[in-house]
PDB file of C-alpha atoms in Angstrom:
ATOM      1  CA  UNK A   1     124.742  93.179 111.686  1.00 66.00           C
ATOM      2  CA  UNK A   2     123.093  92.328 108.445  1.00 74.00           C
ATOM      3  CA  UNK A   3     123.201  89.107 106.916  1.00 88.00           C
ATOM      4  CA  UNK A   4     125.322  88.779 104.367  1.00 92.00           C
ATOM      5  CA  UNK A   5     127.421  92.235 103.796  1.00 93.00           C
ATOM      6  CA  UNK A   6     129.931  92.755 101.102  1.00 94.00           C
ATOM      7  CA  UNK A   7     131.876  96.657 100.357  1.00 89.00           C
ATOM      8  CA  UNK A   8     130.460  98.399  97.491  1.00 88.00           C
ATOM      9  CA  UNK A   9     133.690  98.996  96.332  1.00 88.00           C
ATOM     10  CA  UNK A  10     134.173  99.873  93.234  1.00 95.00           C
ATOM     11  CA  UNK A  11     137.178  97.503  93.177  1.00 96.00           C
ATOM     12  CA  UNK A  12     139.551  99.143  90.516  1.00 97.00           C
ATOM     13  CA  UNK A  13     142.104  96.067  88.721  1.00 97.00           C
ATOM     14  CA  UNK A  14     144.344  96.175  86.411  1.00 98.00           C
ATOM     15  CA  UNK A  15     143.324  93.697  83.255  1.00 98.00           C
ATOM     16  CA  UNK A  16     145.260  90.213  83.609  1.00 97.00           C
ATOM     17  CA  UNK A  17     145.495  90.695  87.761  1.00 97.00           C
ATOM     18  CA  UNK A  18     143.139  88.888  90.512  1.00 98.00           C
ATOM     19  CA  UNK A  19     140.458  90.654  91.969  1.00 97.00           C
ATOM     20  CA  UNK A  20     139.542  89.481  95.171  1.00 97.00           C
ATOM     21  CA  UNK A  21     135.713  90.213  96.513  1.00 97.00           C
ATOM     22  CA  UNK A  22     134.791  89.450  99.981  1.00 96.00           C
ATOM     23  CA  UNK A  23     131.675  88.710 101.453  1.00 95.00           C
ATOM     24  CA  UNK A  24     131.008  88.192 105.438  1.00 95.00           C
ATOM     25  CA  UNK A  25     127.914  86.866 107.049  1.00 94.00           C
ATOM     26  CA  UNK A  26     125.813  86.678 110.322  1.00 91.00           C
ATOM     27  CA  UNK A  27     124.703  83.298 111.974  1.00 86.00           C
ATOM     28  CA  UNK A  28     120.757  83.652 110.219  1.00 84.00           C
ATOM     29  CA  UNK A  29     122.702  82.390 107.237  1.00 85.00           C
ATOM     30  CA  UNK A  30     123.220  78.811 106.411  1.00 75.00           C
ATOM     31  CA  UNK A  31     126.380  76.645 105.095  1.00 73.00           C
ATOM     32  CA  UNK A  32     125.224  77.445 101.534  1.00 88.00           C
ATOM     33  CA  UNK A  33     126.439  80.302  99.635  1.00 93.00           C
ATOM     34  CA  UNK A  34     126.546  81.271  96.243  1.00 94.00           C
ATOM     35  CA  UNK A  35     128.074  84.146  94.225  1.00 96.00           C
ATOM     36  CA  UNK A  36     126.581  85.446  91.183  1.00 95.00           C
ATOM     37  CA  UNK A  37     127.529  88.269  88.698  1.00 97.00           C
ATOM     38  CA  UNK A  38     124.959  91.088  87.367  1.00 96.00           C
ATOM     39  CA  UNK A  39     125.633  93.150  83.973  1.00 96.00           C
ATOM     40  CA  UNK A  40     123.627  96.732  84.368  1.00 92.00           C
ATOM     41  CA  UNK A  41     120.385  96.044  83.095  1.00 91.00           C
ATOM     42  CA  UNK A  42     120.571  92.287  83.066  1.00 94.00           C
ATOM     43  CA  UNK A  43     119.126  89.643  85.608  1.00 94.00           C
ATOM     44  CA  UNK A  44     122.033  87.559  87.838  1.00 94.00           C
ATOM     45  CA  UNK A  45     123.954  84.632  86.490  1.00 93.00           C
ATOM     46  CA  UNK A  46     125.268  82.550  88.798  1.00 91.00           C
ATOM     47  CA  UNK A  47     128.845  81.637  88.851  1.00 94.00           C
ATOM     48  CA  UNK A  48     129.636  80.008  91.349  1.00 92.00           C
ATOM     49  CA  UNK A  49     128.490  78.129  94.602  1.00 92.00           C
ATOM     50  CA  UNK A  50     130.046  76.680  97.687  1.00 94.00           C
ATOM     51  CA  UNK A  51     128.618  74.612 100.942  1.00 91.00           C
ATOM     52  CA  UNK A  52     131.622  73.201 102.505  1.00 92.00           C
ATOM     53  CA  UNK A  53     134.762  74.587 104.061  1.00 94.00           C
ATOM     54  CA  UNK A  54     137.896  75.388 101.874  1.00 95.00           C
ATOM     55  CA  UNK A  55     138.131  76.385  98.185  1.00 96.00           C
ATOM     56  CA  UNK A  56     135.993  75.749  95.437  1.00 96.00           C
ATOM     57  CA  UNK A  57     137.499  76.410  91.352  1.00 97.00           C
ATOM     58  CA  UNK A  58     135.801  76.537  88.068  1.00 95.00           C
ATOM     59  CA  UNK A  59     138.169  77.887  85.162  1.00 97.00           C
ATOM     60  CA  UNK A  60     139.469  81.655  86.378  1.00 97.00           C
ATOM     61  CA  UNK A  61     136.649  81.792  89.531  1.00 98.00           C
ATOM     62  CA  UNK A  62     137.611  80.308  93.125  1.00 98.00           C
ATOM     63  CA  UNK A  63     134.796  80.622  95.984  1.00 97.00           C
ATOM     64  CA  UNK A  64     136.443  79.962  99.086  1.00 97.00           C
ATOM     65  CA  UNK A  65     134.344  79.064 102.531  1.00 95.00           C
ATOM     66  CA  UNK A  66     135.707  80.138 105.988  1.00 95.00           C
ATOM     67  CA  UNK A  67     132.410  78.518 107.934  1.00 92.00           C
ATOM     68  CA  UNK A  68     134.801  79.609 111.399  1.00 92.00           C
ATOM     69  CA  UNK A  69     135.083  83.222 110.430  1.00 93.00           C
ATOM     70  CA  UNK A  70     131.808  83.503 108.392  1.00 93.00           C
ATOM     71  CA  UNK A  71     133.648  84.302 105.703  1.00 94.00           C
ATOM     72  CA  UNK A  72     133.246  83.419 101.828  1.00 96.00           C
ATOM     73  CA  UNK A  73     135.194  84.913  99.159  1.00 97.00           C
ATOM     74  CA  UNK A  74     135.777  85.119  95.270  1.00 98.00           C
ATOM     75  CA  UNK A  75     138.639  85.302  93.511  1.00 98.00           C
ATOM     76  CA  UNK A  76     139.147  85.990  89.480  1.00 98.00           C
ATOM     77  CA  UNK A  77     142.335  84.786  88.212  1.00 98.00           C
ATOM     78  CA  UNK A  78     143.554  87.109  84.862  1.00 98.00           C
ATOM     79  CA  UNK A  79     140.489  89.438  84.863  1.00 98.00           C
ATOM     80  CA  UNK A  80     138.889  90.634  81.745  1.00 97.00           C
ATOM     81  CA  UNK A  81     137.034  93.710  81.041  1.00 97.00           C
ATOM     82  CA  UNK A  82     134.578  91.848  80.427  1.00 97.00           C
ATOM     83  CA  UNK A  83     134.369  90.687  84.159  1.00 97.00           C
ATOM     84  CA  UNK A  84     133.414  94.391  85.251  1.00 98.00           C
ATOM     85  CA  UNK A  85     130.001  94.082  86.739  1.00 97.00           C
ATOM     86  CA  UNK A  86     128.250  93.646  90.105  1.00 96.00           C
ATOM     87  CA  UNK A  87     129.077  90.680  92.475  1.00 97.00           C
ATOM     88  CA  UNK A  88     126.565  89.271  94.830  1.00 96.00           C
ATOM     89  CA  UNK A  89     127.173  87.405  97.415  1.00 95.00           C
ATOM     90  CA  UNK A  90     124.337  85.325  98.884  1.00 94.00           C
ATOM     91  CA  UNK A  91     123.472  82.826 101.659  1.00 92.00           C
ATOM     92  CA  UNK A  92     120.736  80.737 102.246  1.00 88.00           C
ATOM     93  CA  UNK A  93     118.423  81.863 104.934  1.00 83.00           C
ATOM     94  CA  UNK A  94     115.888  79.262 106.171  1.00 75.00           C
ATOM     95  CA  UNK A  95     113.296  78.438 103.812  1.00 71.00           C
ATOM     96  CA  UNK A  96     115.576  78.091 101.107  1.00 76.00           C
ATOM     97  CA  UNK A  97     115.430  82.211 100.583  1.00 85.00           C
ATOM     98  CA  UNK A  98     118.212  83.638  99.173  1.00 88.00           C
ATOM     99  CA  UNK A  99     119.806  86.472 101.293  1.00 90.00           C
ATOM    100  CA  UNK A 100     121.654  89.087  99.074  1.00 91.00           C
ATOM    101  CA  UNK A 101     124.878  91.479  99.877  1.00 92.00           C
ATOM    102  CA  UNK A 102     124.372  94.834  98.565  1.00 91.00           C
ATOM    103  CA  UNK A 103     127.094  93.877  96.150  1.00 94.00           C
ATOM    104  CA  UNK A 104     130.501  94.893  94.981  1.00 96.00           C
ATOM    105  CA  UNK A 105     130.985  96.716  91.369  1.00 96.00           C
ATOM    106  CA  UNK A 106     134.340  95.507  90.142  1.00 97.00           C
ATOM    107  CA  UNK A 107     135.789  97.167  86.925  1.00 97.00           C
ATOM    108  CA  UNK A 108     138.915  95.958  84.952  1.00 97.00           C
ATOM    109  CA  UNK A 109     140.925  98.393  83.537  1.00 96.00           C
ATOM    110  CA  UNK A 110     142.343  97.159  80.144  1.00 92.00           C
TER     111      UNK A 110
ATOM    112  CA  UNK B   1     120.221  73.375  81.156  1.00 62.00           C
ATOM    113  CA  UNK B   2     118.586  75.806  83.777  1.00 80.00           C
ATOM    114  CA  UNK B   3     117.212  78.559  81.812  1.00 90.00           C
ATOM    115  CA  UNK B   4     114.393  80.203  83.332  1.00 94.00           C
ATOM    116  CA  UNK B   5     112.093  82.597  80.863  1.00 96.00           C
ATOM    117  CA  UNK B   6     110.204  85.718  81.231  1.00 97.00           C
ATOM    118  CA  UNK B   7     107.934  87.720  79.788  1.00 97.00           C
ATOM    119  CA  UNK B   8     107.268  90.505  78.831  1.00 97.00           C
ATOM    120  CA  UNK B   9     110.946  91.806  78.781  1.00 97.00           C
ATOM    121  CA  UNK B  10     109.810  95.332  79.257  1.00 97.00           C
ATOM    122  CA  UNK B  11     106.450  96.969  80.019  1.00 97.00           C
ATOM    123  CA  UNK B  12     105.160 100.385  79.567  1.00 97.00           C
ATOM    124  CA  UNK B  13     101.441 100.961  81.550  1.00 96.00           C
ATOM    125  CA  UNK B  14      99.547 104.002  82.561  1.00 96.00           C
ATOM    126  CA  UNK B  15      98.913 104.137  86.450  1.00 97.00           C
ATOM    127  CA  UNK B  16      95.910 102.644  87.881  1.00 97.00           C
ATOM    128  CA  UNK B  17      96.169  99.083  85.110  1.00 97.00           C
ATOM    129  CA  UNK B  18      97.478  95.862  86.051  1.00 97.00           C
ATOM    130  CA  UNK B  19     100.312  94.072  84.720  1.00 97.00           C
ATOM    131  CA  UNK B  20     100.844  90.486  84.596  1.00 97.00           C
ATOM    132  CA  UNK B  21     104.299  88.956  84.322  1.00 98.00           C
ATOM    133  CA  UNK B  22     104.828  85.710  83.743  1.00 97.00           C
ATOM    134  CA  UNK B  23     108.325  83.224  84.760  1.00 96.00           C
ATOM    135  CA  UNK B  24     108.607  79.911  83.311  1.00 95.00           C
ATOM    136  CA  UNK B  25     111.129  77.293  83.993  1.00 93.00           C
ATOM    137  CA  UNK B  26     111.960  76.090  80.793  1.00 93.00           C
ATOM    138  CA  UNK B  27     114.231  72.713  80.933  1.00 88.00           C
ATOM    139  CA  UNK B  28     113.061  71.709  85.004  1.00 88.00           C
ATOM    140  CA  UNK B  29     110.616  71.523  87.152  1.00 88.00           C
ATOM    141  CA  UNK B  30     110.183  74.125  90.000  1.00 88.00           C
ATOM    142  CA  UNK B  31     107.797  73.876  92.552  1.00 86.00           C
ATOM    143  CA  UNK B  32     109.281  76.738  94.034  1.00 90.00           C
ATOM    144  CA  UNK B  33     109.789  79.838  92.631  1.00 94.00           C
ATOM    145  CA  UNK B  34     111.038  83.689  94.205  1.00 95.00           C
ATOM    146  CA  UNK B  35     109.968  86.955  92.929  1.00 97.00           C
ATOM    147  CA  UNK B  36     112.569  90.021  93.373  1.00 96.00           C
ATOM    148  CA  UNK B  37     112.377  93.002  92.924  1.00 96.00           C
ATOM    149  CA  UNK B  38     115.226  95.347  92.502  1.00 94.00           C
ATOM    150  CA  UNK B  39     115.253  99.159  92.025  1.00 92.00           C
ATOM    151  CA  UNK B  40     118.425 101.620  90.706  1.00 88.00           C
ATOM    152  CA  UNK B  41     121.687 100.771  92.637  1.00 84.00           C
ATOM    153  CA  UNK B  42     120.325  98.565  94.928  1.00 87.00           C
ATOM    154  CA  UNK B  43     120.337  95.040  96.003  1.00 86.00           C
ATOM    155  CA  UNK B  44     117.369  92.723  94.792  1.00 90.00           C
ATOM    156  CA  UNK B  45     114.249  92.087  97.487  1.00 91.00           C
ATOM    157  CA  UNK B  46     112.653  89.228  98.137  1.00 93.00           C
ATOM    158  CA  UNK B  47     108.928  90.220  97.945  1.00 96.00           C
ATOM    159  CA  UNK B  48     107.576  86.046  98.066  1.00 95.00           C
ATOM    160  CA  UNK B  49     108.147  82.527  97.235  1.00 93.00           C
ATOM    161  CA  UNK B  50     105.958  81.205  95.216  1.00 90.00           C
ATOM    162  CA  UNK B  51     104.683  77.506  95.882  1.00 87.00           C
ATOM    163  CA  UNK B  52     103.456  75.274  93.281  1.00 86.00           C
ATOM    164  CA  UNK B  53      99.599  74.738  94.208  1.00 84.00           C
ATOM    165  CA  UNK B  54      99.689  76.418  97.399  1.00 85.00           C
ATOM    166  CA  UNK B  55      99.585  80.368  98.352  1.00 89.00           C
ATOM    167  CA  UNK B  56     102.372  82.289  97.769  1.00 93.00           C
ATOM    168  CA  UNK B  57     104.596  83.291 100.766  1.00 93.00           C
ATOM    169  CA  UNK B  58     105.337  87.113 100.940  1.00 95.00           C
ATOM    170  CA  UNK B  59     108.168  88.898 102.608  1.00 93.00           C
ATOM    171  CA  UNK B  60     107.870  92.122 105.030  1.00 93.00           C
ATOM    172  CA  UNK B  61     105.738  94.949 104.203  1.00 94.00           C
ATOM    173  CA  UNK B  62     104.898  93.453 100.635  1.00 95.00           C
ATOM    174  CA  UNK B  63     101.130  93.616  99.873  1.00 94.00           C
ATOM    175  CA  UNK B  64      99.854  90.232  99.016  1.00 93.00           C
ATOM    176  CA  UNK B  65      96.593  92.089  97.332  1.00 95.00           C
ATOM    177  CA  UNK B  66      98.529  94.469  95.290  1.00 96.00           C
ATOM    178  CA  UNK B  67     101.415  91.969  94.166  1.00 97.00           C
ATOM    179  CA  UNK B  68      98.966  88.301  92.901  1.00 96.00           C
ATOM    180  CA  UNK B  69     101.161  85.823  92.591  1.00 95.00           C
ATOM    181  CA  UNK B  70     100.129  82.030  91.313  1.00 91.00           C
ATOM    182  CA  UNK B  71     101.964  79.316  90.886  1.00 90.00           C
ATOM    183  CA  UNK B  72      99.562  77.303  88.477  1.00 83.00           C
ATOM    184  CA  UNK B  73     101.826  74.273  87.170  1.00 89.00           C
ATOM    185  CA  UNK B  74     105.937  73.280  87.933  1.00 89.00           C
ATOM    186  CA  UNK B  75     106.857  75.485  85.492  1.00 92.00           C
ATOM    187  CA  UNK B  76     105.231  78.800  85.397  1.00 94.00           C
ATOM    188  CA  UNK B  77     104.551  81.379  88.061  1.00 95.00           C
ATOM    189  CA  UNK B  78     102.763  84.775  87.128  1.00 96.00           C
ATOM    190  CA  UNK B  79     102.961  88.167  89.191  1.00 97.00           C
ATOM    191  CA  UNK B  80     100.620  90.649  88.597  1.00 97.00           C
ATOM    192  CA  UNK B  81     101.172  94.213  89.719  1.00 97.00           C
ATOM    193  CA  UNK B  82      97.504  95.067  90.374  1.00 97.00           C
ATOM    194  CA  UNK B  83      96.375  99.263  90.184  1.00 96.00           C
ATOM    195  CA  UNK B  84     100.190 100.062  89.379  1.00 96.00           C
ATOM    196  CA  UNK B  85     101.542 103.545  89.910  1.00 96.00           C
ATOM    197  CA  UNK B  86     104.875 105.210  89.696  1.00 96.00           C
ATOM    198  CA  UNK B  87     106.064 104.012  92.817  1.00 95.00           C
ATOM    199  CA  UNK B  88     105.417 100.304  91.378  1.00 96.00           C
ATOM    200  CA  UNK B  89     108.102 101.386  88.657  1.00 97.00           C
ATOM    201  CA  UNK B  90     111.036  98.431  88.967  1.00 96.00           C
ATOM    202  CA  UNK B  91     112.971  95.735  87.540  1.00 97.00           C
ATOM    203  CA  UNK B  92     111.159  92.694  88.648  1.00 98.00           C
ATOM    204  CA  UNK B  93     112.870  89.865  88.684  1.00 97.00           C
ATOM    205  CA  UNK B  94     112.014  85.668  89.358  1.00 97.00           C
ATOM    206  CA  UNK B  95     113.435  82.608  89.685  1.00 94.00           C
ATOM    207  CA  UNK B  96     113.142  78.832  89.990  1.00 92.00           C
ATOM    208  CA  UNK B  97     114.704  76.144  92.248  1.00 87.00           C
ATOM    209  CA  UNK B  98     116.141  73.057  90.483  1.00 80.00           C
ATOM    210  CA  UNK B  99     114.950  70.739  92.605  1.00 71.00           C
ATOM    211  CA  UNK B 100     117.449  68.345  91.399  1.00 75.00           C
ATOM    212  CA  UNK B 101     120.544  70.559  92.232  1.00 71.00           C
ATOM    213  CA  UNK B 102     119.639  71.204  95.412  1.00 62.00           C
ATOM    214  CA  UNK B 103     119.238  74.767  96.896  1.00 70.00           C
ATOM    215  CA  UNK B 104     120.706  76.351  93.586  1.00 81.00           C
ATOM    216  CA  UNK B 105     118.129  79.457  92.271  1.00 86.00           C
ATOM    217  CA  UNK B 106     118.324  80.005  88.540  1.00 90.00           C
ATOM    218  CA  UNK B 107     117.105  84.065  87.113  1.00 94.00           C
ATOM    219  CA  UNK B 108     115.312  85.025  84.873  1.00 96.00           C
ATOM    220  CA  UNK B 109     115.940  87.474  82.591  1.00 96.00           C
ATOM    221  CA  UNK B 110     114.122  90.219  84.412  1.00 97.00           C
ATOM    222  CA  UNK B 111     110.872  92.490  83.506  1.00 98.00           C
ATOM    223  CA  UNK B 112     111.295  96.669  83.824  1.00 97.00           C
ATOM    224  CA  UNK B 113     108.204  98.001  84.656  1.00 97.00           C
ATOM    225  CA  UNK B 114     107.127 101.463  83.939  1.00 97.00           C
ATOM    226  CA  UNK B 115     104.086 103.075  84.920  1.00 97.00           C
ATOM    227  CA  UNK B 116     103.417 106.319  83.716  1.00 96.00           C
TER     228      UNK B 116
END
C-alpha cells in the first residue's frame, strides 16, 4: 500500500455543487495532514490542514480526519471554476517529511 | 505572512553547466527546508531536507554530489544541479518549515529547469 493514495480522477462538478476529494493513508503516516491545491505550472498553496479527529472549516473548504479509518477528506462547498486544479493530499512521515498523494485534478464546469 | 521566494523563476542551460537555485524564506525563520522535485503529471519528490548548518539529508537514489545543497543562514537554502543534462530537465521546487506553526511547509514558487 502506498502512503498516502488519492484517485486521479478527474472529478467532473457542476459550478455551485460540492466536490468531495478523498485521500486514504497507510500507518507510516502521522496524525498530521494537510491538503494543498496546485494550478498547472504553479508551485502548491496550501489550503488547508488538519491533526485531530472530526472536521476542520475555513470559508467554502472542510478537511475532515477519520484517524480510525485512515481517512482524510476535502470538501468545497459552491465550487468555482476557478477551483479546477490539482489536490494533494499529504501526511507527515517521520522527520517532519511531507508524503504526497499522486493527486486528484478536479474541474468545475461553469 | 509565510511567503517563501525563489529564484531564478525559469532557467535555460546547455548540458554539462551547473545551475544554482536559490529558496529564501522571506517573513520566518526556517532551519529546515525540503527540495522537490516534480516532473509532467506527476506527484512532487522529496530529493532532501535541508538543515540549517548541518548536511543536507537526501532521499532514495538522489545523488548528493550531483544535487549540492546548503543551507547557509535561517533563511536561504541553495540547490545546485551540478553537470546538468536533459534528464536533469524539471520543475524544482522548495520549501520552508515555520517553525512557529508547527509542522506546516510553505512553497515556493518553483524553478523549471531546462537543459539543452
Amino acid at each position: 500500500q502506498k502512503e498516502v493514495e488519492q484517485n486521479s480522477g478527474p472529478l467532473s462538478v457542476p459550478e455551485g455543487a460540492i466536490a468531495s476529494l478523498n485521500c486514504t493513508y497507510s500507518d507510516r503516516v502521522s496524525q498530521s495532514f494537510f491538503w494543498y491545491r496546485q494550478y498547472s505550472g504553479k508551485s502548491p498553496e496550501l489550503i488547508m490542514s488538519i491533526y485531530s479527529n472530526g472536521d476542520k472549516e475555513d470559508g467554502r473548504f472542510t478537511a475532515q480526519l477519520n484517524k480510525a479509518s485512515q481517512y482524510v477528506s476535502l470538501l468545497i462547498r459552491d465550487s468555482q471554476p476557478s477551483d479546477s486544479a490539482t489536490y494533494l493530499c499529504a501526511g507527515m512521515e517521520y522527520g517532519n517529511k511531507l508524503v504526497f498523494g499522486a493527486g486528484t485534478i478536479l474541474r468545475v464546469k461553469s | 505572512g509565510a511567503v517563501v521566494s525563489q529564484h531564478p523563476s525559469r532557467v535555460i542551460c546547455k548540458s554539462g553547466t551547473s545551475v544554482k537555485i536559490e529558496c529564501r524564506s522571506l517573513d520566518f525563520q526556517a532551519t529546515t527546508m525540503f527540495w522537490y522535485r516534480q516532473f509532467p503529471k506527476q506527484s512532487l519528490m522529496l530529493m532532501a531536507t535541508s538543515n540549517e548548518g548541518s548536511k543536507a539529508t537526501y532521499e532514495q537514489g538522489v545523488e548528493k554530489d550531483k544535487f549540492l545543497i546548503n543551507h547557509a543562514s535561517l533563511t536561504l537554502s541553495t540547490l545546485t544541479v551540478t553537470s546538468a543534462h536533459p534528464e536533469d530537465s524539471s520543475f524544482y521546487i522548495c520549501s520552508a518549515r515555520d517553525e512557529l506553526v508547527v509542522e506546516t511547509q510553505y512553497f515556493g514558487p518553483g524553478t523549471r529547469l531546462l537543459v539543452l
